[in-house]
PDB file of C-alpha atoms in Angstrom:
ATOM      1  CA  UNK A 281       4.887  -7.132 -18.846  1.00 63.00           C
ATOM      2  CA  UNK A 282       5.202  -2.803 -17.692  1.00 75.00           C
ATOM      3  CA  UNK A 283       3.231  -3.442 -13.866  1.00 93.00           C
ATOM      4  CA  UNK A 284       1.792   0.016 -13.507  1.00 96.00           C
ATOM      5  CA  UNK A 285       3.713   3.418 -14.588  1.00 96.00           C
ATOM      6  CA  UNK A 286       4.670   6.385 -12.858  1.00 97.00           C
ATOM      7  CA  UNK A 287       5.225   9.351 -14.467  1.00 96.00           C
ATOM      8  CA  UNK A 288       6.803  11.572 -13.391  1.00 96.00           C
ATOM      9  CA  UNK A 289       9.419   9.858 -10.329  1.00 95.00           C
ATOM     10  CA  UNK A 290       9.758  12.854  -9.284  1.00 96.00           C
ATOM     11  CA  UNK A 291       8.859  17.273  -8.997  1.00 96.00           C
ATOM     12  CA  UNK A 292       9.222  20.221  -7.737  1.00 97.00           C
ATOM     13  CA  UNK A 293       6.326  23.123  -7.799  1.00 97.00           C
ATOM     14  CA  UNK A 294       5.729  25.650  -6.562  1.00 97.00           C
ATOM     15  CA  UNK A 295       2.777  26.804  -4.752  1.00 97.00           C
ATOM     16  CA  UNK A 296      -0.638  27.135  -6.406  1.00 97.00           C
ATOM     17  CA  UNK A 297       0.590  25.414  -9.735  1.00 97.00           C
ATOM     18  CA  UNK A 298      -1.600  22.709 -10.531  1.00 96.00           C
ATOM     19  CA  UNK A 299      -0.650  18.814 -12.103  1.00 96.00           C
ATOM     20  CA  UNK A 300      -0.737  16.257 -13.468  1.00 97.00           C
ATOM     21  CA  UNK A 301       0.043  12.789 -11.857  1.00 98.00           C
ATOM     22  CA  UNK A 302       0.105   9.815 -14.028  1.00 98.00           C
ATOM     23  CA  UNK A 303      -0.044   6.532 -13.830  1.00 98.00           C
ATOM     24  CA  UNK A 304      -0.896   3.710 -16.334  1.00 97.00           C
ATOM     25  CA  UNK A 305      -1.018  -0.412 -16.144  1.00 97.00           C
ATOM     26  CA  UNK A 306      -1.044  -3.271 -18.448  1.00 95.00           C
ATOM     27  CA  UNK A 307      -2.990  -6.031 -16.517  1.00 93.00           C
ATOM     28  CA  UNK A 308      -6.555  -5.211 -17.672  1.00 93.00           C
ATOM     29  CA  UNK A 309      -7.206  -4.880 -13.847  1.00 93.00           C
ATOM     30  CA  UNK A 310     -10.965  -3.348 -12.422  1.00 92.00           C
ATOM     31  CA  UNK A 311      -9.841  -1.087 -10.225  1.00 93.00           C
ATOM     32  CA  UNK A 312      -7.458   1.201  -9.432  1.00 94.00           C
ATOM     33  CA  UNK A 313      -5.933   3.057  -5.842  1.00 95.00           C
ATOM     34  CA  UNK A 314      -4.218   6.603  -5.336  1.00 97.00           C
ATOM     35  CA  UNK A 315      -2.584   6.757  -2.418  1.00 96.00           C
ATOM     36  CA  UNK A 316       0.143   9.251  -0.477  1.00 97.00           C
ATOM     37  CA  UNK A 317       2.940   8.215   1.006  1.00 95.00           C
ATOM     38  CA  UNK A 318       4.455  10.488   4.041  1.00 93.00           C
ATOM     39  CA  UNK A 319       6.425   9.399   6.982  1.00 87.00           C
ATOM     40  CA  UNK A 320       5.137   8.406   9.855  1.00 85.00           C
ATOM     41  CA  UNK A 321       1.995   7.288   8.600  1.00 86.00           C
ATOM     42  CA  UNK A 322       1.127   4.866   5.797  1.00 89.00           C
ATOM     43  CA  UNK A 323       0.061   5.251   2.456  1.00 93.00           C
ATOM     44  CA  UNK A 324      -3.436   6.863   3.204  1.00 94.00           C
ATOM     45  CA  UNK A 325      -5.787   7.077  -0.223  1.00 94.00           C
ATOM     46  CA  UNK A 326      -6.904   9.336  -2.103  1.00 96.00           C
ATOM     47  CA  UNK A 327      -9.335   8.136  -4.167  1.00 96.00           C
ATOM     48  CA  UNK A 328     -10.009   5.367  -6.211  1.00 94.00           C
ATOM     49  CA  UNK A 329     -12.591   3.902  -8.986  1.00 94.00           C
ATOM     50  CA  UNK A 330     -13.321   0.247  -9.625  1.00 91.00           C
ATOM     51  CA  UNK A 331     -13.564   1.164 -13.665  1.00 92.00           C
ATOM     52  CA  UNK A 332     -13.919   2.989 -15.842  1.00 93.00           C
ATOM     53  CA  UNK A 333     -16.350   6.049 -15.113  1.00 94.00           C
ATOM     54  CA  UNK A 334     -16.917   5.454 -11.496  1.00 94.00           C
ATOM     55  CA  UNK A 335     -14.362   6.968  -9.102  1.00 95.00           C
ATOM     56  CA  UNK A 336     -14.669   7.770  -6.168  1.00 93.00           C
ATOM     57  CA  UNK A 337     -13.306   9.234  -2.729  1.00 94.00           C
ATOM     58  CA  UNK A 338     -10.962   7.700  -0.880  1.00 92.00           C
ATOM     59  CA  UNK A 339      -9.683   9.263   3.047  1.00 91.00           C
ATOM     60  CA  UNK A 340      -7.871  12.698   1.989  1.00 95.00           C
ATOM     61  CA  UNK A 341      -9.459  13.485  -0.950  1.00 96.00           C
ATOM     62  CA  UNK A 342      -9.315  17.337  -0.558  1.00 96.00           C
ATOM     63  CA  UNK A 343      -7.125  19.432  -3.265  1.00 96.00           C
ATOM     64  CA  UNK A 344      -6.871  16.453  -5.546  1.00 97.00           C
ATOM     65  CA  UNK A 345      -9.404  14.961  -8.904  1.00 97.00           C
ATOM     66  CA  UNK A 346      -9.503  12.288 -10.166  1.00 97.00           C
ATOM     67  CA  UNK A 347     -11.157  10.075 -13.515  1.00 96.00           C
ATOM     68  CA  UNK A 348     -11.539   7.332 -15.361  1.00 97.00           C
ATOM     69  CA  UNK A 349     -12.136   7.650 -18.883  1.00 96.00           C
ATOM     70  CA  UNK A 350     -10.607   4.629 -19.853  1.00 96.00           C
ATOM     71  CA  UNK A 351      -9.659   1.103 -17.687  1.00 96.00           C
ATOM     72  CA  UNK A 352      -5.458   1.944 -18.488  1.00 97.00           C
ATOM     73  CA  UNK A 353      -4.549   5.731 -17.073  1.00 97.00           C
ATOM     74  CA  UNK A 354      -5.945   7.328 -14.028  1.00 98.00           C
ATOM     75  CA  UNK A 355      -4.984  10.850 -13.511  1.00 98.00           C
ATOM     76  CA  UNK A 356      -4.312  12.266  -9.893  1.00 98.00           C
ATOM     77  CA  UNK A 357      -4.815  16.565 -10.854  1.00 98.00           C
ATOM     78  CA  UNK A 358      -3.248  18.541  -8.102  1.00 96.00           C
ATOM     79  CA  UNK A 359      -5.612  21.626  -8.271  1.00 92.00           C
ATOM     80  CA  UNK A 360      -3.391  24.543  -6.378  1.00 96.00           C
ATOM     81  CA  UNK A 361      -0.260  22.916  -4.853  1.00 96.00           C
ATOM     82  CA  UNK A 362      -0.051  23.042  -1.332  1.00 97.00           C
ATOM     83  CA  UNK A 363       3.226  22.510   0.781  1.00 97.00           C
ATOM     84  CA  UNK A 364       1.019  20.149   3.224  1.00 96.00           C
ATOM     85  CA  UNK A 365       0.830  18.010  -0.436  1.00 97.00           C
ATOM     86  CA  UNK A 366       4.723  17.141  -0.496  1.00 97.00           C
ATOM     87  CA  UNK A 367       4.841  14.054   0.208  1.00 97.00           C
ATOM     88  CA  UNK A 368       5.447  10.382  -2.009  1.00 96.00           C
ATOM     89  CA  UNK A 369       2.640   9.950  -3.725  1.00 98.00           C
ATOM     90  CA  UNK A 370       1.442   6.556  -5.349  1.00 97.00           C
ATOM     91  CA  UNK A 371      -0.891   4.799  -7.711  1.00 97.00           C
ATOM     92  CA  UNK A 372      -1.831   0.843  -7.286  1.00 95.00           C
ATOM     93  CA  UNK A 373      -3.995  -1.737  -9.424  1.00 94.00           C
ATOM     94  CA  UNK A 374      -6.052  -5.167  -8.772  1.00 91.00           C
ATOM     95  CA  UNK A 375      -8.330  -6.964  -9.939  1.00 86.00           C
ATOM     96  CA  UNK A 376     -11.831  -7.671  -8.504  1.00 79.00           C
ATOM     97  CA  UNK A 377     -12.200 -10.388  -6.095  1.00 70.00           C
ATOM     98  CA  UNK A 378      -9.279 -11.327  -3.811  1.00 68.00           C
ATOM     99  CA  UNK A 379      -6.339 -10.752  -4.684  1.00 72.00           C
ATOM    100  CA  UNK A 380      -3.465  -7.880  -3.583  1.00 81.00           C
ATOM    101  CA  UNK A 381      -2.792  -4.258  -5.603  1.00 90.00           C
ATOM    102  CA  UNK A 382      -0.108  -3.808  -7.347  1.00 93.00           C
ATOM    103  CA  UNK A 383       2.021  -0.323  -6.896  1.00 94.00           C
ATOM    104  CA  UNK A 384       4.373   2.134  -9.185  1.00 95.00           C
ATOM    105  CA  UNK A 385       7.188   3.356  -7.622  1.00 94.00           C
ATOM    106  CA  UNK A 386       5.864   5.976  -7.252  1.00 95.00           C
ATOM    107  CA  UNK A 387       6.121   9.981  -7.661  1.00 96.00           C
ATOM    108  CA  UNK A 388       8.061  12.023  -4.943  1.00 96.00           C
ATOM    109  CA  UNK A 389       6.683  15.697  -4.758  1.00 97.00           C
ATOM    110  CA  UNK A 390       7.933  18.422  -3.795  1.00 97.00           C
ATOM    111  CA  UNK A 391       5.887  22.021  -3.016  1.00 97.00           C
ATOM    112  CA  UNK A 392       7.789  24.882  -2.415  1.00 97.00           C
TER     113      UNK A 392
ATOM    114  CA  UNK B 285     -14.790   1.194  10.129  1.00 67.00           C
ATOM    115  CA  UNK B 286     -11.693  -0.678   9.563  1.00 74.00           C
ATOM    116  CA  UNK B 287      -8.133  -0.152  11.137  1.00 86.00           C
ATOM    117  CA  UNK B 288      -4.408  -1.551  11.431  1.00 92.00           C
ATOM    118  CA  UNK B 289      -2.585  -1.174  14.192  1.00 94.00           C
ATOM    119  CA  UNK B 290       1.596  -2.405  13.497  1.00 95.00           C
ATOM    120  CA  UNK B 291       3.566  -2.219  17.614  1.00 92.00           C
ATOM    121  CA  UNK B 292       6.615  -0.846  16.910  1.00 91.00           C
ATOM    122  CA  UNK B 293       8.013   1.485  14.735  1.00 93.00           C
ATOM    123  CA  UNK B 294      11.516   0.369  14.344  1.00 96.00           C
ATOM    124  CA  UNK B 295      12.410  -2.933  14.414  1.00 97.00           C
ATOM    125  CA  UNK B 296      16.542  -4.521  15.064  1.00 97.00           C
ATOM    126  CA  UNK B 297      17.373  -7.722  14.530  1.00 97.00           C
ATOM    127  CA  UNK B 298      21.174  -9.658  14.320  1.00 97.00           C
ATOM    128  CA  UNK B 299      21.176 -11.825  11.258  1.00 97.00           C
ATOM    129  CA  UNK B 300      20.327 -15.417  11.937  1.00 97.00           C
ATOM    130  CA  UNK B 301      17.587 -14.676  14.363  1.00 98.00           C
ATOM    131  CA  UNK B 302      13.803 -15.203  14.543  1.00 97.00           C
ATOM    132  CA  UNK B 303      12.098 -11.569  11.994  1.00 98.00           C
ATOM    133  CA  UNK B 304       8.803 -11.570  14.451  1.00 98.00           C
ATOM    134  CA  UNK B 305       7.068  -7.720  12.982  1.00 98.00           C
ATOM    135  CA  UNK B 306       3.267  -7.471  15.005  1.00 97.00           C
ATOM    136  CA  UNK B 307       0.009  -6.832  13.161  1.00 97.00           C
ATOM    137  CA  UNK B 308      -3.449  -6.550  14.287  1.00 96.00           C
ATOM    138  CA  UNK B 309      -6.682  -5.489  13.218  1.00 93.00           C
ATOM    139  CA  UNK B 310     -10.171  -4.160  13.810  1.00 89.00           C
ATOM    140  CA  UNK B 311     -12.598  -4.373  11.075  1.00 80.00           C
ATOM    141  CA  UNK B 312     -16.616  -5.052  11.442  1.00 75.00           C
ATOM    142  CA  UNK B 313     -16.266  -8.639   8.696  1.00 75.00           C
ATOM    143  CA  UNK B 314     -13.542 -10.258   8.178  1.00 74.00           C
ATOM    144  CA  UNK B 315     -11.437  -9.243   5.722  1.00 86.00           C
ATOM    145  CA  UNK B 316      -8.160 -10.291   3.734  1.00 90.00           C
ATOM    146  CA  UNK B 317      -4.616  -9.438   4.760  1.00 93.00           C
ATOM    147  CA  UNK B 318      -2.044  -8.279   3.172  1.00 94.00           C
ATOM    148  CA  UNK B 319       1.726  -7.779   3.633  1.00 97.00           C
ATOM    149  CA  UNK B 320       3.368  -5.052   2.241  1.00 96.00           C
ATOM    150  CA  UNK B 321       7.501  -4.581   1.566  1.00 97.00           C
ATOM    151  CA  UNK B 322       9.014  -1.567   0.485  1.00 95.00           C
ATOM    152  CA  UNK B 323      12.996  -1.041   0.087  1.00 94.00           C
ATOM    153  CA  UNK B 324      14.376   2.157  -0.063  1.00 88.00           C
ATOM    154  CA  UNK B 325      13.309   4.780  -2.473  1.00 84.00           C
ATOM    155  CA  UNK B 326      10.712   1.894  -4.386  1.00 88.00           C
ATOM    156  CA  UNK B 327       6.902   0.960  -4.477  1.00 90.00           C
ATOM    157  CA  UNK B 328       4.912  -1.922  -2.446  1.00 94.00           C
ATOM    158  CA  UNK B 329       5.745  -5.224  -3.392  1.00 94.00           C
ATOM    159  CA  UNK B 330       3.249  -7.670  -2.228  1.00 93.00           C
ATOM    160  CA  UNK B 331       4.748 -10.373   1.081  1.00 96.00           C
ATOM    161  CA  UNK B 332       1.863 -12.533   0.933  1.00 95.00           C
ATOM    162  CA  UNK B 333      -1.617 -12.717   1.530  1.00 93.00           C
ATOM    163  CA  UNK B 334      -4.193 -14.303   3.607  1.00 93.00           C
ATOM    164  CA  UNK B 335      -7.797 -14.616   2.176  1.00 89.00           C
ATOM    165  CA  UNK B 336      -9.757 -17.762   3.018  1.00 86.00           C
ATOM    166  CA  UNK B 337      -8.339 -21.212   3.768  1.00 87.00           C
ATOM    167  CA  UNK B 338      -5.095 -22.696   5.691  1.00 90.00           C
ATOM    168  CA  UNK B 339      -4.264 -19.668   8.221  1.00 91.00           C
ATOM    169  CA  UNK B 340      -0.322 -20.308   7.552  1.00 96.00           C
ATOM    170  CA  UNK B 341       0.335 -17.855   4.417  1.00 96.00           C
ATOM    171  CA  UNK B 342       3.978 -18.484   2.923  1.00 96.00           C
ATOM    172  CA  UNK B 343       5.215 -15.182   1.234  1.00 95.00           C
ATOM    173  CA  UNK B 344       8.431 -14.632  -0.969  1.00 94.00           C
ATOM    174  CA  UNK B 345      11.705 -14.491   0.388  1.00 93.00           C
ATOM    175  CA  UNK B 346      11.125 -17.017   3.028  1.00 96.00           C
ATOM    176  CA  UNK B 347       8.440 -15.094   4.927  1.00 97.00           C
ATOM    177  CA  UNK B 348       5.190 -16.201   6.866  1.00 97.00           C
ATOM    178  CA  UNK B 349       2.957 -15.423   8.818  1.00 97.00           C
ATOM    179  CA  UNK B 350      -0.096 -16.741  10.715  1.00 96.00           C
ATOM    180  CA  UNK B 351      -4.105 -14.891  10.788  1.00 94.00           C
ATOM    181  CA  UNK B 352      -5.440 -15.671  14.406  1.00 93.00           C
ATOM    182  CA  UNK B 353      -8.852 -14.712  14.312  1.00 90.00           C
ATOM    183  CA  UNK B 354      -9.463 -14.988  18.491  1.00 90.00           C
ATOM    184  CA  UNK B 355      -6.485 -12.601  18.284  1.00 92.00           C
ATOM    185  CA  UNK B 356      -7.250 -10.269  15.046  1.00 92.00           C
ATOM    186  CA  UNK B 357      -4.081 -11.150  14.345  1.00 95.00           C
ATOM    187  CA  UNK B 358      -1.332 -11.073  11.171  1.00 96.00           C
ATOM    188  CA  UNK B 359       2.236 -10.967  12.530  1.00 97.00           C
ATOM    189  CA  UNK B 360       4.868 -11.675   9.880  1.00 98.00           C
ATOM    190  CA  UNK B 361       7.737 -13.852  10.740  1.00 98.00           C
ATOM    191  CA  UNK B 362      11.509 -15.074   8.966  1.00 98.00           C
ATOM    192  CA  UNK B 363      13.094 -17.813  11.121  1.00 97.00           C
ATOM    193  CA  UNK B 364      16.389 -16.098  10.072  1.00 97.00           C
ATOM    194  CA  UNK B 365      16.061 -12.528   9.570  1.00 97.00           C
ATOM    195  CA  UNK B 366      19.322 -11.777   6.189  1.00 97.00           C
ATOM    196  CA  UNK B 367      20.652  -8.198   5.504  1.00 96.00           C
ATOM    197  CA  UNK B 368      19.036  -8.524   2.894  1.00 96.00           C
ATOM    198  CA  UNK B 369      15.829  -8.370   4.481  1.00 97.00           C
ATOM    199  CA  UNK B 370      15.752  -4.173   5.705  1.00 97.00           C
ATOM    200  CA  UNK B 371      13.356  -2.754   4.572  1.00 97.00           C
ATOM    201  CA  UNK B 372       9.838  -1.517   5.312  1.00 96.00           C
ATOM    202  CA  UNK B 373       6.964  -3.304   6.035  1.00 97.00           C
ATOM    203  CA  UNK B 374       2.812  -2.825   5.827  1.00 96.00           C
ATOM    204  CA  UNK B 375       0.272  -4.222   7.062  1.00 96.00           C
ATOM    205  CA  UNK B 376      -2.925  -3.962   5.318  1.00 94.00           C
ATOM    206  CA  UNK B 377      -6.891  -5.134   5.466  1.00 91.00           C
ATOM    207  CA  UNK B 378      -8.735  -5.426   2.310  1.00 87.00           C
ATOM    208  CA  UNK B 379     -12.823  -5.858   3.145  1.00 79.00           C
ATOM    209  CA  UNK B 380     -14.586  -9.155   1.825  1.00 72.00           C
ATOM    210  CA  UNK B 381     -17.491  -7.399   0.632  1.00 70.00           C
ATOM    211  CA  UNK B 382     -17.750  -3.639   0.501  1.00 64.00           C
ATOM    212  CA  UNK B 383     -15.031  -1.692   0.092  1.00 64.00           C
ATOM    213  CA  UNK B 384     -12.278  -2.994  -2.269  1.00 73.00           C
ATOM    214  CA  UNK B 385      -9.927  -1.000  -0.980  1.00 81.00           C
ATOM    215  CA  UNK B 386      -6.498  -1.075   0.917  1.00 87.00           C
ATOM    216  CA  UNK B 387      -6.454   0.026   4.709  1.00 89.00           C
ATOM    217  CA  UNK B 388      -2.817   0.267   5.532  1.00 92.00           C
ATOM    218  CA  UNK B 389      -0.609   0.537   8.862  1.00 93.00           C
ATOM    219  CA  UNK B 390       1.907   3.283   9.771  1.00 94.00           C
ATOM    220  CA  UNK B 391       4.443   0.186   8.938  1.00 95.00           C
ATOM    221  CA  UNK B 392       7.647  -1.121  10.460  1.00 96.00           C
ATOM    222  CA  UNK B 393      11.380  -0.148   9.269  1.00 96.00           C
ATOM    223  CA  UNK B 394      13.713  -2.856   9.993  1.00 97.00           C
ATOM    224  CA  UNK B 395      16.555  -2.926  10.220  1.00 97.00           C
ATOM    225  CA  UNK B 396      19.087  -6.129  10.359  1.00 97.00           C
ATOM    226  CA  UNK B 397      22.466  -6.124  12.380  1.00 97.00           C
ATOM    227  CA  UNK B 398      25.280  -7.894  10.989  1.00 95.00           C
TER     228      UNK B 398
END
């Protein structure tokens, strides 16, 4: 049982480049979210989805796009990378209800 | 709106001493409450959660937390610290209705001194 799988684990981008961070879960969870983690700021919500075909913005959505064509996958797209997007990105998923979220192991992104 | 405050970005305890990590929340409706642990270069792992019922909840690795509605608190404790407890701990809230996402505090880094 893989849980939440994120790829890649590490990535270096040049300013202006675009890329997609992949996230897949095999637990049939309805809810999926993307967070970024920065020192001293905890985890901040970027985008989230409550089901296939439904997405919405979180606290810090600028510069990022998402889509959810299947229950399993929730990719995060950086449109034009900026140094301010240097961070560790976590994908998480949850059942509808009272449960906590299950997190992936993260993607460490550096934009130079 | 909801928010989470974790008092103390760094906490140091001696091995065998009590661990107390503080979390206070602000929410317009009763929330669900969670503690997560993050070991270096890893993702977040759920330690324990409070949804309804008994206000003292027990989690993994000997940790427990007590929901105190009157104090809007959900402090995390462990009677005796172990070296393996050194990690960063995050308190999080999730509303019972409407918003389904987790909102995190800024984290507390726990150091255990041998």
